[in-house]
Amino acid sequence: TEQGYGNFCGAVVYECEAPVSVKNAFLKPVGDYSQCVIFIGDEKYRCMMEEGVVVPRLSKGKIRIECYSTLRNRIGPFHYASPYDDCISKDCFTLRGNWKNERENKLYCKEKREVPFGLEKIRVLFD
């Protein structure tokens, strides 16, 4: 979103190098995404939002990471003022139950709100 792709939906591919070769590494993608698919050699690992993956053998070399976005910036809700952007329901679009009258709602935000997307870093833990 910082690069001007506020309504982007799909995947972004990142590539990096594994700094060491170890057994039983734990890889944790850090950032704003819905799912990551991590490719190490011929192996493929998947993790959702805040999860990580155990890699039985991490070899020095290229790691490819596909990060998938949600539809949040494409379909909304765009005027929901709650700080909990990753917990939305149908009520976040209508702001049901929070209207004082036709024009006043404590959860309504006049500006269009979008959420960030992308990978910040990969944490690697090993023995």
mmCIF file of C-alpha atoms in Angstrom:
data_model
loop_
_atom_site.group_PDB
_atom_site.id
_atom_site.type_symbol
_atom_site.label_atom_id
_atom_site.label_comp_id
_atom_site.label_asym_id
_atom_site.label_seq_id
_atom_site.Cartn_x
_atom_site.Cartn_y
_atom_site.Cartn_z
ATOM 1 C CA THR A 1 0.000 0.000 0.000
ATOM 2 C CA GLU A 2 2.934 2.337 0.560
ATOM 3 C CA GLN A 3 3.860 1.898 -3.114
ATOM 4 C CA GLY A 4 0.441 2.918 -4.395
ATOM 5 C CA TYR A 5 -1.285 -0.451 -4.707
ATOM 6 C CA GLY A 6 -4.002 0.211 -2.145
ATOM 7 C CA ASN A 7 -6.617 -1.998 -3.830
ATOM 8 C CA PHE A 8 -4.215 -4.798 -4.679
ATOM 9 C CA CYS A 9 -5.491 -8.381 -4.394
ATOM 10 C CA GLY A 10 -3.304 -11.329 -5.184
ATOM 11 C CA ALA A 11 0.235 -12.411 -4.363
ATOM 12 C CA VAL A 12 3.657 -10.843 -4.164
ATOM 13 C CA VAL A 13 6.787 -12.979 -4.511
ATOM 14 C CA TYR A 14 9.863 -12.390 -2.335
ATOM 15 C CA GLU A 15 13.207 -14.133 -2.658
ATOM 16 C CA CYS A 16 16.032 -14.308 -0.146
ATOM 17 C CA GLU A 17 18.962 -16.495 0.815
ATOM 18 C CA ALA A 18 19.035 -18.908 3.750
ATOM 19 C CA PRO A 19 22.126 -17.858 5.711
ATOM 20 C CA VAL A 20 22.898 -21.330 7.155
ATOM 21 C CA SER A 21 22.166 -25.037 6.735
ATOM 22 C CA VAL A 22 20.457 -26.521 9.813
ATOM 23 C CA LYS A 23 18.025 -29.224 10.866
ATOM 24 C CA ASN A 24 14.619 -28.372 12.309
ATOM 25 C CA ALA A 25 14.427 -24.654 11.607
ATOM 26 C CA PHE A 26 11.296 -22.675 12.453
ATOM 27 C CA LEU A 27 10.463 -19.986 9.882
ATOM 28 C CA LYS A 28 7.994 -17.266 10.791
ATOM 29 C CA PRO A 29 6.998 -14.676 8.185
ATOM 30 C CA VAL A 30 6.372 -11.264 9.771
ATOM 31 C CA GLY A 31 4.094 -8.754 8.059
ATOM 32 C CA ASP A 32 0.561 -8.151 6.837
ATOM 33 C CA TYR A 33 -0.770 -11.002 4.706
ATOM 34 C CA SER A 34 -3.411 -13.737 4.784
ATOM 35 C CA GLN A 35 -1.233 -16.673 3.741
ATOM 36 C CA CYS A 36 2.384 -17.377 2.820
ATOM 37 C CA VAL A 37 3.680 -20.246 0.714
ATOM 38 C CA ILE A 38 7.380 -20.871 1.286
ATOM 39 C CA PHE A 39 9.463 -22.768 -1.275
ATOM 40 C CA ILE A 40 12.803 -24.245 -0.212
ATOM 41 C CA GLY A 41 14.306 -26.398 -2.926
ATOM 42 C CA ASP A 42 11.590 -28.855 -4.012
ATOM 43 C CA GLU A 43 9.639 -28.523 -0.742
ATOM 44 C CA LYS A 44 6.581 -26.310 -0.221
ATOM 45 C CA TYR A 45 5.292 -25.066 3.167
ATOM 46 C CA ARG A 46 2.144 -23.045 3.909
ATOM 47 C CA CYS A 47 1.336 -20.820 6.852
ATOM 48 C CA MET A 48 -1.555 -18.532 7.693
ATOM 49 C CA MET A 49 -1.409 -15.017 9.216
ATOM 50 C CA GLU A 50 0.507 -15.281 12.509
ATOM 51 C CA GLU A 51 1.738 -18.861 12.079
ATOM 52 C CA GLY A 52 5.147 -20.188 11.186
ATOM 53 C CA VAL A 53 6.404 -23.480 9.748
ATOM 54 C CA VAL A 54 8.888 -26.124 10.851
ATOM 55 C CA VAL A 55 11.367 -26.989 8.129
ATOM 56 C CA PRO A 56 13.045 -30.381 8.804
ATOM 57 C CA ARG A 57 16.145 -29.402 6.826
ATOM 58 C CA LEU A 58 16.996 -25.836 5.894
ATOM 59 C CA SER A 59 19.759 -25.691 3.287
ATOM 60 C CA LYS A 60 21.879 -22.693 2.485
ATOM 61 C CA GLY A 61 20.450 -21.195 -0.680
ATOM 62 C CA LYS A 62 17.426 -19.513 -2.202
ATOM 63 C CA ILE A 63 14.093 -19.249 -0.389
ATOM 64 C CA ARG A 64 11.028 -18.110 -2.327
ATOM 65 C CA ILE A 65 8.018 -16.741 -0.445
ATOM 66 C CA GLU A 66 4.619 -16.008 -1.990
ATOM 67 C CA CYS A 67 2.515 -13.709 0.207
ATOM 68 C CA TYR A 68 -1.198 -13.549 -0.515
ATOM 69 C CA SER A 69 -3.351 -10.543 0.339
ATOM 70 C CA THR A 70 -6.903 -10.527 1.593
ATOM 71 C CA LEU A 71 -9.778 -8.805 -0.214
ATOM 72 C CA ARG A 72 -9.997 -6.224 2.603
ATOM 73 C CA ASN A 73 -8.634 -3.294 0.541
ATOM 74 C CA ARG A 74 -10.696 -4.314 -2.482
ATOM 75 C CA ILE A 75 -14.170 -4.718 -0.977
ATOM 76 C CA GLY A 76 -13.964 -2.961 2.394
ATOM 77 C CA PRO A 77 -15.261 -2.059 4.845
ATOM 78 C CA PHE A 78 -13.663 1.276 4.035
ATOM 79 C CA HIS A 79 -15.221 3.536 6.675
ATOM 80 C CA TYR A 80 -15.009 1.254 9.705
ATOM 81 C CA ALA A 81 -13.148 3.174 12.448
ATOM 82 C CA SER A 82 -12.290 0.255 14.729
ATOM 83 C CA PRO A 83 -8.579 -0.509 15.236
ATOM 84 C CA TYR A 84 -9.292 -4.239 14.750
ATOM 85 C CA ASP A 85 -8.939 -4.385 10.949
ATOM 86 C CA ASP A 86 -8.383 -8.136 10.815
ATOM 87 C CA CYS A 87 -11.658 -8.929 12.617
ATOM 88 C CA ILE A 88 -14.501 -7.837 10.375
ATOM 89 C CA SER A 89 -18.068 -9.015 9.889
ATOM 90 C CA LYS A 90 -21.112 -7.915 7.922
ATOM 91 C CA ASP A 91 -21.866 -5.412 10.710
ATOM 92 C CA CYS A 92 -18.609 -3.560 9.904
ATOM 93 C CA PHE A 93 -20.115 -2.569 6.540
ATOM 94 C CA THR A 94 -23.467 -1.344 7.912
ATOM 95 C CA LEU A 95 -22.204 -0.314 11.386
ATOM 96 C CA ARG A 96 -25.430 -1.805 12.690
ATOM 97 C CA GLY A 97 -26.376 -0.951 16.257
ATOM 98 C CA ASN A 98 -24.060 2.049 16.509
ATOM 99 C CA TRP A 99 -26.127 4.767 14.785
ATOM 100 C CA LYS A 100 -27.429 7.557 17.040
ATOM 101 C CA ASN A 101 -29.357 8.971 14.100
ATOM 102 C CA GLU A 102 -28.952 8.938 10.295
ATOM 103 C CA ARG A 103 -25.645 10.853 10.452
ATOM 104 C CA GLU A 104 -23.944 9.945 13.748
ATOM 105 C CA ASN A 105 -22.088 6.712 14.379
ATOM 106 C CA LYS A 106 -19.084 6.252 16.681
ATOM 107 C CA LEU A 107 -17.600 3.571 14.380
ATOM 108 C CA TYR A 108 -17.876 5.637 11.184
ATOM 109 C CA CYS A 109 -14.684 7.139 9.766
ATOM 110 C CA LYS A 110 -15.063 9.751 7.022
ATOM 111 C CA GLU A 111 -11.693 8.920 5.404
ATOM 112 C CA LYS A 112 -11.269 5.766 3.341
ATOM 113 C CA ARG A 113 -9.310 3.270 5.446
ATOM 114 C CA GLU A 114 -7.054 0.630 3.931
ATOM 115 C CA VAL A 115 -4.849 -1.927 5.642
ATOM 116 C CA PRO A 116 -1.141 -2.506 4.957
ATOM 117 C CA PHE A 117 0.061 -5.505 2.938
ATOM 118 C CA GLY A 118 3.464 -7.094 2.557
ATOM 119 C CA LEU A 119 6.268 -9.034 4.167
ATOM 120 C CA GLU A 120 8.586 -7.228 6.586
ATOM 121 C CA LYS A 121 10.986 -10.044 7.390
ATOM 122 C CA ILE A 122 11.387 -13.772 8.025
ATOM 123 C CA ARG A 123 12.356 -14.889 11.525
ATOM 124 C CA VAL A 124 14.447 -18.065 11.554
ATOM 125 C CA LEU A 125 14.847 -19.996 14.813
ATOM 126 C CA PHE A 126 16.998 -23.107 15.158
ATOM 127 C CA ASP A 127 18.935 -25.091 17.761
#
